[in-house]
């Protein structure tokens, strides 16, 4: 049976299927009614309602984040800073050893605890406290070192040794230490101490050489051997050179005097030793025990000919003071030449 054409509900005119308005009266026409069979037929389940195509999608529930498993703790940001500070403390301790200062250190167990602590702030304060203690001890040691070093410089200056630079550097050391720059203070301290020690060494060496050459001249005179110059006059002249700080000139004079003395001894001493040996032998024939004296005479001669004239003459003079002079030298006057 053909489907019946729809009619306008306003004027009753026949309408085309699907027309939106009546062509006769212009009234709007709704959607066509369902066929009668559909109207009277059984109701069917339309199923789930379809969403319009232009409708936004329904929001979906966000998935819950999965529970994280506890992993290993990250590196302690204080570990690197701790290593740097402990290394610096170790350097301070090593550099401050000549001052006799003992720098406190962090025990091994405390160091490990500080490296792995989740909250390192308390350990930071501990290390800072150790640094403050170290600074205080080093400053105190520097103040004592200043007194000793200034006294050493005063002695050097008595011999016309210039020490103005070292005095200024002492002030730099104390200033750097008190302001916390211990690395610079310790570096300058070592430099000053090394230079002062070197200057003292040169001065002491010159004084020792002076005393040795004067003693050599005096021993020659005591043994009845004519020295190249009068020992007392030489001692006075060389001491004046030493006090004037003329160390280079002083050493040249000492070398010249020693060479003159050794050359004279090489020509005279063998005869002296021979005569003294005869003297001891003669005394032995008279029943005097001279074995120890003969041994000491041989030792003195050996020291001289081995290149140690000062030691050789010292032994011979001690033998002369203990056992006396040979008659040939006892009455011989000693003339000093200038």
mmCIF file of C-alpha atoms in Angstrom:
data_model
loop_
_atom_site.group_PDB
_atom_site.id
_atom_site.type_symbol
_atom_site.label_atom_id
_atom_site.label_comp_id
_atom_site.label_asym_id
_atom_site.label_seq_id
_atom_site.Cartn_x
_atom_site.Cartn_y
_atom_site.Cartn_z
ATOM 1 C CA UNK A 1 0.000 0.000 0.000
ATOM 2 C CA UNK A 2 1.507 3.326 -1.042
ATOM 3 C CA UNK A 3 2.423 5.755 1.683
ATOM 4 C CA UNK A 4 -0.096 8.589 2.049
ATOM 5 C CA UNK A 5 1.215 12.076 1.166
ATOM 6 C CA UNK A 6 1.482 14.483 4.094
ATOM 7 C CA UNK A 7 -0.822 17.517 4.384
ATOM 8 C CA UNK A 8 -0.241 20.993 5.767
ATOM 9 C CA UNK A 9 -1.644 21.179 9.274
ATOM 10 C CA UNK A 10 -2.613 24.841 8.648
ATOM 11 C CA UNK A 11 -4.434 24.862 5.283
ATOM 12 C CA UNK A 12 -4.704 21.128 4.494
ATOM 13 C CA UNK A 13 -2.821 21.356 1.211
ATOM 14 C CA UNK A 14 -0.836 18.336 0.057
ATOM 15 C CA UNK A 15 2.869 18.551 0.803
ATOM 16 C CA UNK A 16 5.929 17.000 -0.787
ATOM 17 C CA UNK A 17 7.695 14.499 1.328
ATOM 18 C CA UNK A 18 10.449 16.242 3.280
ATOM 19 C CA UNK A 19 9.252 19.808 2.413
ATOM 20 C CA UNK A 20 10.161 22.223 5.242
ATOM 21 C CA UNK A 21 7.204 24.639 4.560
ATOM 22 C CA UNK A 22 3.743 24.596 2.951
ATOM 23 C CA UNK A 23 3.866 25.915 -0.645
ATOM 24 C CA UNK A 24 0.371 27.293 -0.279
ATOM 25 C CA UNK A 25 0.311 29.150 3.020
ATOM 26 C CA UNK A 26 4.033 29.161 3.853
ATOM 27 C CA UNK A 27 3.525 27.652 7.278
ATOM 28 C CA UNK A 28 6.475 25.696 8.672
ATOM 29 C CA UNK A 29 5.982 21.971 8.498
ATOM 30 C CA UNK A 30 7.484 19.606 11.108
ATOM 31 C CA UNK A 31 9.084 16.214 10.385
ATOM 32 C CA UNK A 32 6.788 13.682 8.725
ATOM 33 C CA UNK A 33 4.854 11.456 11.046
ATOM 34 C CA UNK A 34 5.711 7.857 11.292
ATOM 35 C CA UNK A 35 3.680 5.378 9.273
ATOM 36 C CA UNK A 36 0.679 4.020 10.974
ATOM 37 C CA UNK A 37 2.116 0.534 10.992
ATOM 38 C CA UNK A 38 5.138 1.819 12.810
ATOM 39 C CA UNK A 39 2.947 3.708 15.224
ATOM 40 C CA UNK A 40 0.878 0.714 16.104
ATOM 41 C CA UNK A 41 3.716 -1.838 15.921
ATOM 42 C CA UNK A 42 5.697 -3.161 18.850
ATOM 43 C CA UNK A 43 8.076 -0.754 20.521
ATOM 44 C CA UNK A 44 11.649 -1.543 19.734
ATOM 45 C CA UNK A 45 14.652 -0.838 22.055
ATOM 46 C CA UNK A 46 16.480 1.987 20.350
ATOM 47 C CA UNK A 47 19.791 0.971 22.060
ATOM 48 C CA UNK A 48 22.291 3.446 23.398
ATOM 49 C CA UNK A 49 21.672 6.994 22.399
ATOM 50 C CA UNK A 50 24.182 8.170 19.828
ATOM 51 C CA UNK A 51 25.983 11.420 20.560
ATOM 52 C CA UNK A 52 25.762 14.215 18.003
ATOM 53 C CA UNK A 53 28.736 14.393 15.671
ATOM 54 C CA UNK A 54 29.609 17.958 16.618
ATOM 55 C CA UNK A 55 29.393 17.405 20.385
ATOM 56 C CA UNK A 56 32.695 17.467 22.330
ATOM 57 C CA UNK A 57 33.853 14.108 23.641
ATOM 58 C CA UNK A 58 33.002 13.348 27.195
ATOM 59 C CA UNK A 59 35.953 13.806 29.567
ATOM 60 C CA UNK A 60 37.592 10.591 30.583
ATOM 61 C CA UNK A 61 38.745 10.079 34.175
ATOM 62 C CA UNK A 62 42.498 10.587 34.577
ATOM 63 C CA UNK A 63 44.370 7.462 35.546
ATOM 64 C CA UNK A 64 45.824 7.416 39.019
ATOM 65 C CA UNK A 65 49.623 7.674 39.046
ATOM 66 C CA UNK A 66 51.327 4.437 39.821
ATOM 67 C CA UNK A 67 52.987 4.274 43.190
ATOM 68 C CA UNK A 68 56.756 4.887 42.893
ATOM 69 C CA UNK A 69 59.126 2.488 44.440
ATOM 70 C CA UNK A 70 61.737 4.061 46.737
ATOM 71 C CA UNK A 71 65.013 4.219 44.775
ATOM 72 C CA UNK A 72 68.560 4.912 45.955
ATOM 73 C CA UNK A 73 69.162 8.347 47.490
ATOM 74 C CA UNK A 74 70.812 10.900 45.217
ATOM 75 C CA UNK A 75 74.325 12.215 45.899
ATOM 76 C CA UNK A 76 74.677 14.558 48.839
ATOM 77 C CA UNK A 77 75.345 18.052 47.473
ATOM 78 C CA UNK A 78 77.552 18.710 50.498
ATOM 79 C CA UNK A 79 79.896 15.787 49.698
ATOM 80 C CA UNK A 80 81.992 17.700 47.163
ATOM 81 C CA UNK A 81 82.179 20.787 49.400
ATOM 82 C CA UNK A 82 83.145 18.583 52.346
ATOM 83 C CA UNK A 83 85.973 16.978 50.376
ATOM 84 C CA UNK A 84 87.286 20.399 49.361
ATOM 85 C CA UNK A 85 87.230 21.742 52.920
ATOM 86 C CA UNK A 86 88.871 18.646 54.404
ATOM 87 C CA UNK A 87 91.615 18.748 51.750
ATOM 88 C CA UNK A 88 92.225 22.399 52.620
ATOM 89 C CA UNK A 89 92.503 21.552 56.323
ATOM 90 C CA UNK A 90 95.035 18.850 55.489
ATOM 91 C CA UNK A 91 97.094 21.349 53.475
ATOM 92 C CA UNK A 92 97.017 23.823 56.347
ATOM 93 C CA UNK A 93 98.168 21.141 58.763
ATOM 94 C CA UNK A 94 101.091 20.104 56.571
ATOM 95 C CA UNK A 95 102.198 23.678 55.897
ATOM 96 C CA UNK A 96 101.929 24.625 59.585
ATOM 97 C CA UNK A 97 104.137 21.782 60.864
ATOM 98 C CA UNK A 98 107.271 24.000 61.101
ATOM 99 C CA UNK A 99 105.258 26.242 63.417
ATOM 100 C CA UNK A 100 104.496 23.323 65.725
ATOM 101 C CA UNK A 101 100.743 23.679 65.153
ATOM 102 C CA UNK A 102 98.420 20.684 65.248
ATOM 103 C CA UNK A 103 95.303 21.160 63.097
ATOM 104 C CA UNK A 104 92.160 19.279 64.271
ATOM 105 C CA UNK A 105 90.635 16.859 61.789
ATOM 106 C CA UNK A 106 87.267 15.188 61.288
ATOM 107 C CA UNK A 107 87.231 11.498 62.337
ATOM 108 C CA UNK A 108 86.705 8.949 59.590
ATOM 109 C CA UNK A 109 83.300 7.886 60.868
ATOM 110 C CA UNK A 110 82.149 11.518 61.083
ATOM 111 C CA UNK A 111 83.416 12.219 57.576
ATOM 112 C CA UNK A 112 81.435 9.258 56.211
ATOM 113 C CA UNK A 113 78.331 10.329 58.108
ATOM 114 C CA UNK A 114 78.636 13.863 56.749
ATOM 115 C CA UNK A 115 78.930 12.600 53.180
ATOM 116 C CA UNK A 116 75.747 10.510 53.419
ATOM 117 C CA UNK A 117 73.628 12.676 55.727
ATOM 118 C CA UNK A 118 70.249 13.673 54.204
ATOM 119 C CA UNK A 119 70.482 17.005 56.036
ATOM 120 C CA UNK A 120 74.127 18.115 55.928
ATOM 121 C CA UNK A 121 73.649 21.525 57.542
ATOM 122 C CA UNK A 122 74.841 20.442 61.022
ATOM 123 C CA UNK A 123 77.992 18.935 59.518
ATOM 124 C CA UNK A 124 78.661 22.158 57.636
ATOM 125 C CA UNK A 125 78.753 23.972 60.965
ATOM 126 C CA UNK A 126 81.081 21.319 62.415
ATOM 127 C CA UNK A 127 83.591 21.787 59.589
ATOM 128 C CA UNK A 128 83.369 25.566 59.885
ATOM 129 C CA UNK A 129 84.087 25.254 63.581
ATOM 130 C CA UNK A 130 87.197 23.184 62.865
ATOM 131 C CA UNK A 131 88.361 25.825 60.390
ATOM 132 C CA UNK A 132 87.919 28.556 62.994
ATOM 133 C CA UNK A 133 89.970 26.566 65.514
ATOM 134 C CA UNK A 134 92.698 25.998 62.921
ATOM 135 C CA UNK A 135 92.835 29.695 62.052
ATOM 136 C CA UNK A 136 93.087 30.698 65.710
ATOM 137 C CA UNK A 137 95.936 28.268 66.383
ATOM 138 C CA UNK A 138 97.865 29.318 63.284
ATOM 139 C CA UNK A 139 97.497 33.027 64.075
ATOM 140 C CA UNK A 140 98.793 32.416 67.616
ATOM 141 C CA UNK A 141 101.754 30.471 66.239
ATOM 142 C CA UNK A 142 102.497 33.242 63.745
ATOM 143 C CA UNK A 143 102.595 35.812 66.541
ATOM 144 C CA UNK A 144 105.238 33.754 68.362
ATOM 145 C CA UNK A 145 107.129 33.202 65.109
ATOM 146 C CA UNK A 146 107.132 36.959 64.506
ATOM 147 C CA UNK A 147 108.965 37.601 67.781
ATOM 148 C CA UNK A 148 111.611 34.963 67.066
ATOM 149 C CA UNK A 149 112.128 36.072 63.474
ATOM 150 C CA UNK A 150 112.484 39.751 64.358
ATOM 151 C CA UNK A 151 115.200 38.796 66.841
ATOM 152 C CA UNK A 152 116.959 36.813 64.111
ATOM 153 C CA UNK A 153 116.730 39.786 61.759
ATOM 154 C CA UNK A 154 118.174 42.072 64.416
ATOM 155 C CA UNK A 155 121.211 39.800 64.650
ATOM 156 C CA UNK A 156 121.617 39.810 60.867
ATOM 157 C CA UNK A 157 121.308 43.585 60.765
ATOM 158 C CA UNK A 158 124.113 43.825 63.329
ATOM 159 C CA UNK A 159 126.319 42.410 60.574
ATOM 160 C CA UNK A 160 124.944 44.866 57.979
ATOM 161 C CA UNK A 161 122.711 42.238 56.344
ATOM 162 C CA UNK A 162 119.703 43.960 54.729
ATOM 163 C CA UNK A 163 116.389 42.560 56.004
ATOM 164 C CA UNK A 164 113.821 45.265 55.179
ATOM 165 C CA UNK A 165 111.934 43.043 52.764
ATOM 166 C CA UNK A 166 111.644 40.250 55.319
ATOM 167 C CA UNK A 167 110.246 42.654 57.927
ATOM 168 C CA UNK A 168 107.539 43.800 55.492
ATOM 169 C CA UNK A 169 106.690 40.208 54.625
ATOM 170 C CA UNK A 170 106.226 39.350 58.304
ATOM 171 C CA UNK A 171 103.482 41.983 58.449
ATOM 172 C CA UNK A 172 101.914 40.476 55.309
ATOM 173 C CA UNK A 173 101.879 37.035 56.936
ATOM 174 C CA UNK A 174 100.076 38.250 60.052
ATOM 175 C CA UNK A 175 97.556 40.294 58.066
ATOM 176 C CA UNK A 176 96.695 37.402 55.746
ATOM 177 C CA UNK A 177 96.322 34.967 58.648
ATOM 178 C CA UNK A 178 94.056 37.280 60.637
ATOM 179 C CA UNK A 179 91.804 37.906 57.619
ATOM 180 C CA UNK A 180 91.409 34.183 56.931
ATOM 181 C CA UNK A 181 93.739 33.788 53.934
ATOM 182 C CA UNK A 182 95.757 31.049 55.589
ATOM 183 C CA UNK A 183 97.061 29.586 52.336
ATOM 184 C CA UNK A 184 98.729 32.885 51.407
ATOM 185 C CA UNK A 185 99.969 33.427 54.958
ATOM 186 C CA UNK A 186 101.594 29.987 55.122
ATOM 187 C CA UNK A 187 103.157 30.389 51.679
ATOM 188 C CA UNK A 188 104.744 33.744 52.595
ATOM 189 C CA UNK A 189 105.835 32.350 55.965
ATOM 190 C CA UNK A 190 107.799 29.568 54.278
ATOM 191 C CA UNK A 191 109.424 32.069 51.918
ATOM 192 C CA UNK A 192 110.500 34.401 54.739
ATOM 193 C CA UNK A 193 111.771 31.577 56.917
ATOM 194 C CA UNK A 194 113.758 30.081 54.043
ATOM 195 C CA UNK A 195 115.425 33.407 53.152
ATOM 196 C CA UNK A 196 116.271 34.260 56.770
ATOM 197 C CA UNK A 197 117.711 30.783 57.320
ATOM 198 C CA UNK A 198 119.828 31.107 54.187
ATOM 199 C CA UNK A 199 121.194 34.479 55.280
ATOM 200 C CA UNK A 200 121.979 33.085 58.734
ATOM 201 C CA UNK A 201 123.724 30.125 57.134
ATOM 202 C CA UNK A 202 125.983 32.367 55.068
ATOM 203 C CA UNK A 203 126.778 34.513 58.107
ATOM 204 C CA UNK A 204 127.470 31.533 60.375
ATOM 205 C CA UNK A 205 129.565 29.886 57.694
ATOM 206 C CA UNK A 206 131.679 33.025 57.299
ATOM 207 C CA UNK A 207 132.083 33.301 61.076
ATOM 208 C CA UNK A 208 133.074 29.641 61.335
ATOM 209 C CA UNK A 209 135.640 29.968 58.538
ATOM 210 C CA UNK A 210 137.034 33.068 60.230
ATOM 211 C CA UNK A 211 137.417 31.255 63.548
ATOM 212 C CA UNK A 212 139.017 28.246 61.856
ATOM 213 C CA UNK A 213 141.665 30.238 60.005
ATOM 214 C CA UNK A 214 142.511 32.256 63.133
ATOM 215 C CA UNK A 215 142.776 29.024 65.130
ATOM 216 C CA UNK A 216 145.054 27.606 62.447
ATOM 217 C CA UNK A 217 147.367 30.602 62.718
ATOM 218 C CA UNK A 218 147.385 30.401 66.520
ATOM 219 C CA UNK A 219 148.167 26.668 66.472
ATOM 220 C CA UNK A 220 151.062 27.268 64.102
ATOM 221 C CA UNK A 221 152.409 29.913 66.430
ATOM 222 C CA UNK A 222 151.967 27.654 69.477
ATOM 223 C CA UNK A 223 153.891 24.840 67.766
ATOM 224 C CA UNK A 224 156.791 27.166 67.041
ATOM 225 C CA UNK A 225 155.954 27.386 63.324
ATOM 226 C CA UNK A 226 156.066 30.885 61.902
ATOM 227 C CA UNK A 227 152.523 31.752 60.589
ATOM 228 C CA UNK A 228 152.147 33.987 57.531
ATOM 229 C CA UNK A 229 150.405 36.732 59.591
ATOM 230 C CA UNK A 230 149.881 37.603 63.220
ATOM 231 C CA UNK A 231 146.771 35.756 64.451
ATOM 232 C CA UNK A 232 145.508 38.617 66.635
ATOM 233 C CA UNK A 233 145.759 41.186 63.874
ATOM 234 C CA UNK A 234 144.108 38.827 61.409
ATOM 235 C CA UNK A 235 141.234 38.155 63.832
ATOM 236 C CA UNK A 236 140.638 41.891 64.278
ATOM 237 C CA UNK A 237 140.715 42.666 60.559
ATOM 238 C CA UNK A 238 138.442 39.797 59.574
ATOM 239 C CA UNK A 239 135.948 40.561 62.343
ATOM 240 C CA UNK A 240 135.646 44.110 61.003
ATOM 241 C CA UNK A 241 134.875 42.718 57.546
ATOM 242 C CA UNK A 242 132.267 40.418 59.036
ATOM 243 C CA UNK A 243 130.525 43.201 60.960
ATOM 244 C CA UNK A 244 130.435 45.302 57.799
ATOM 245 C CA UNK A 245 128.586 42.523 55.991
ATOM 246 C CA UNK A 246 131.326 42.126 53.389
ATOM 247 C CA UNK A 247 130.965 38.367 53.267
ATOM 248 C CA UNK A 248 132.305 37.928 49.740
ATOM 249 C CA UNK A 249 135.450 39.922 50.489
ATOM 250 C CA UNK A 250 135.818 38.152 53.829
ATOM 251 C CA UNK A 251 135.730 34.710 52.236
ATOM 252 C CA UNK A 252 138.331 35.687 49.685
ATOM 253 C CA UNK A 253 140.695 36.848 52.445
ATOM 254 C CA UNK A 254 140.091 33.680 54.429
ATOM 255 C CA UNK A 255 140.835 31.468 51.422
ATOM 256 C CA UNK A 256 144.051 33.369 50.744
ATOM 257 C CA UNK A 257 145.197 33.107 54.393
ATOM 258 C CA UNK A 258 144.415 29.418 54.551
ATOM 259 C CA UNK A 259 146.297 28.724 51.335
ATOM 260 C CA UNK A 260 149.357 30.596 52.610
ATOM 261 C CA UNK A 261 149.234 28.735 55.906
ATOM 262 C CA UNK A 262 148.864 25.299 54.310
ATOM 263 C CA UNK A 263 151.698 25.927 51.881
ATOM 264 C CA UNK A 264 153.968 26.934 54.755
ATOM 265 C CA UNK A 265 152.931 23.896 56.792
ATOM 266 C CA UNK A 266 153.668 21.556 53.891
ATOM 267 C CA UNK A 267 157.257 22.737 53.919
ATOM 268 C CA UNK A 268 157.715 22.885 57.692
ATOM 269 C CA UNK A 269 155.405 20.338 59.303
ATOM 270 C CA UNK A 270 157.144 17.125 58.114
ATOM 271 C CA UNK A 271 160.346 18.274 59.839
ATOM 272 C CA UNK A 272 158.379 19.165 62.978
ATOM 273 C CA UNK A 273 156.743 15.727 63.071
ATOM 274 C CA UNK A 274 160.081 14.018 62.561
ATOM 275 C CA UNK A 275 161.719 16.013 65.336
ATOM 276 C CA UNK A 276 158.818 15.358 67.701
ATOM 277 C CA UNK A 277 159.023 11.666 66.920
ATOM 278 C CA UNK A 278 162.715 11.678 67.789
ATOM 279 C CA UNK A 279 161.858 13.516 70.992
ATOM 280 C CA UNK A 280 159.348 10.824 71.988
ATOM 281 C CA UNK A 281 161.796 8.059 71.088
ATOM 282 C CA UNK A 282 164.498 9.617 73.230
ATOM 283 C CA UNK A 283 162.127 9.862 76.175
ATOM 284 C CA UNK A 284 161.202 6.231 75.701
ATOM 285 C CA UNK A 285 164.852 5.249 75.984
ATOM 286 C CA UNK A 286 164.848 6.906 79.374
ATOM 287 C CA UNK A 287 161.961 4.765 80.531
ATOM 288 C CA UNK A 288 159.106 7.157 79.795
ATOM 289 C CA UNK A 289 155.994 5.533 78.273
ATOM 290 C CA UNK A 290 155.273 7.426 75.054
ATOM 291 C CA UNK A 291 153.088 4.973 73.097
ATOM 292 C CA UNK A 292 149.925 7.105 73.382
ATOM 293 C CA UNK A 293 151.812 10.271 72.445
ATOM 294 C CA UNK A 294 153.325 8.582 69.406
ATOM 295 C CA UNK A 295 149.869 7.433 68.329
ATOM 296 C CA UNK A 296 148.483 10.954 68.687
ATOM 297 C CA UNK A 297 151.435 12.350 66.710
ATOM 298 C CA UNK A 298 150.678 9.899 63.905
ATOM 299 C CA UNK A 299 146.992 10.855 63.914
ATOM 300 C CA UNK A 300 147.781 14.563 63.698
ATOM 301 C CA UNK A 301 150.129 13.988 60.758
ATOM 302 C CA UNK A 302 147.534 11.838 59.008
ATOM 303 C CA UNK A 303 144.788 14.481 59.382
ATOM 304 C CA UNK A 304 147.040 17.126 57.886
ATOM 305 C CA UNK A 305 148.106 15.120 54.877
ATOM 306 C CA UNK A 306 144.494 14.043 54.236
ATOM 307 C CA UNK A 307 143.534 17.676 53.642
ATOM 308 C CA UNK A 308 142.328 18.624 57.148
ATOM 309 C CA UNK A 309 145.104 20.920 58.389
ATOM 310 C CA UNK A 310 142.992 22.513 61.139
ATOM 311 C CA UNK A 311 142.213 19.123 62.708
ATOM 312 C CA UNK A 312 145.807 17.937 62.305
ATOM 313 C CA UNK A 313 147.270 20.987 64.021
ATOM 314 C CA UNK A 314 144.652 20.805 66.761
ATOM 315 C CA UNK A 315 145.851 17.299 67.659
ATOM 316 C CA UNK A 316 149.508 18.304 67.507
ATOM 317 C CA UNK A 317 148.901 21.297 69.743
ATOM 318 C CA UNK A 318 147.000 19.167 72.266
ATOM 319 C CA UNK A 319 149.940 16.764 72.266
ATOM 320 C CA UNK A 320 152.357 19.647 72.805
ATOM 321 C CA UNK A 321 150.272 21.024 75.699
ATOM 322 C CA UNK A 322 150.180 17.590 77.340
ATOM 323 C CA UNK A 323 153.715 16.375 76.696
ATOM 324 C CA UNK A 324 155.725 19.530 76.039
ATOM 325 C CA UNK A 325 157.722 20.865 73.115
ATOM 326 C CA UNK A 326 160.789 19.326 71.519
ATOM 327 C CA UNK A 327 163.911 21.132 72.706
ATOM 328 C CA UNK A 328 164.656 22.362 69.191
ATOM 329 C CA UNK A 329 161.303 24.243 69.073
ATOM 330 C CA UNK A 330 161.011 25.233 72.705
ATOM 331 C CA UNK A 331 163.724 27.870 72.415
ATOM 332 C CA UNK A 332 162.889 29.021 68.869
ATOM 333 C CA UNK A 333 161.285 32.493 68.681
ATOM 334 C CA UNK A 334 158.278 32.912 66.403
ATOM 335 C CA UNK A 335 158.274 35.895 64.027
ATOM 336 C CA UNK A 336 155.038 37.120 62.512
ATOM 337 C CA UNK A 337 154.976 38.668 59.101
ATOM 338 C CA UNK A 338 152.477 41.139 57.629
#
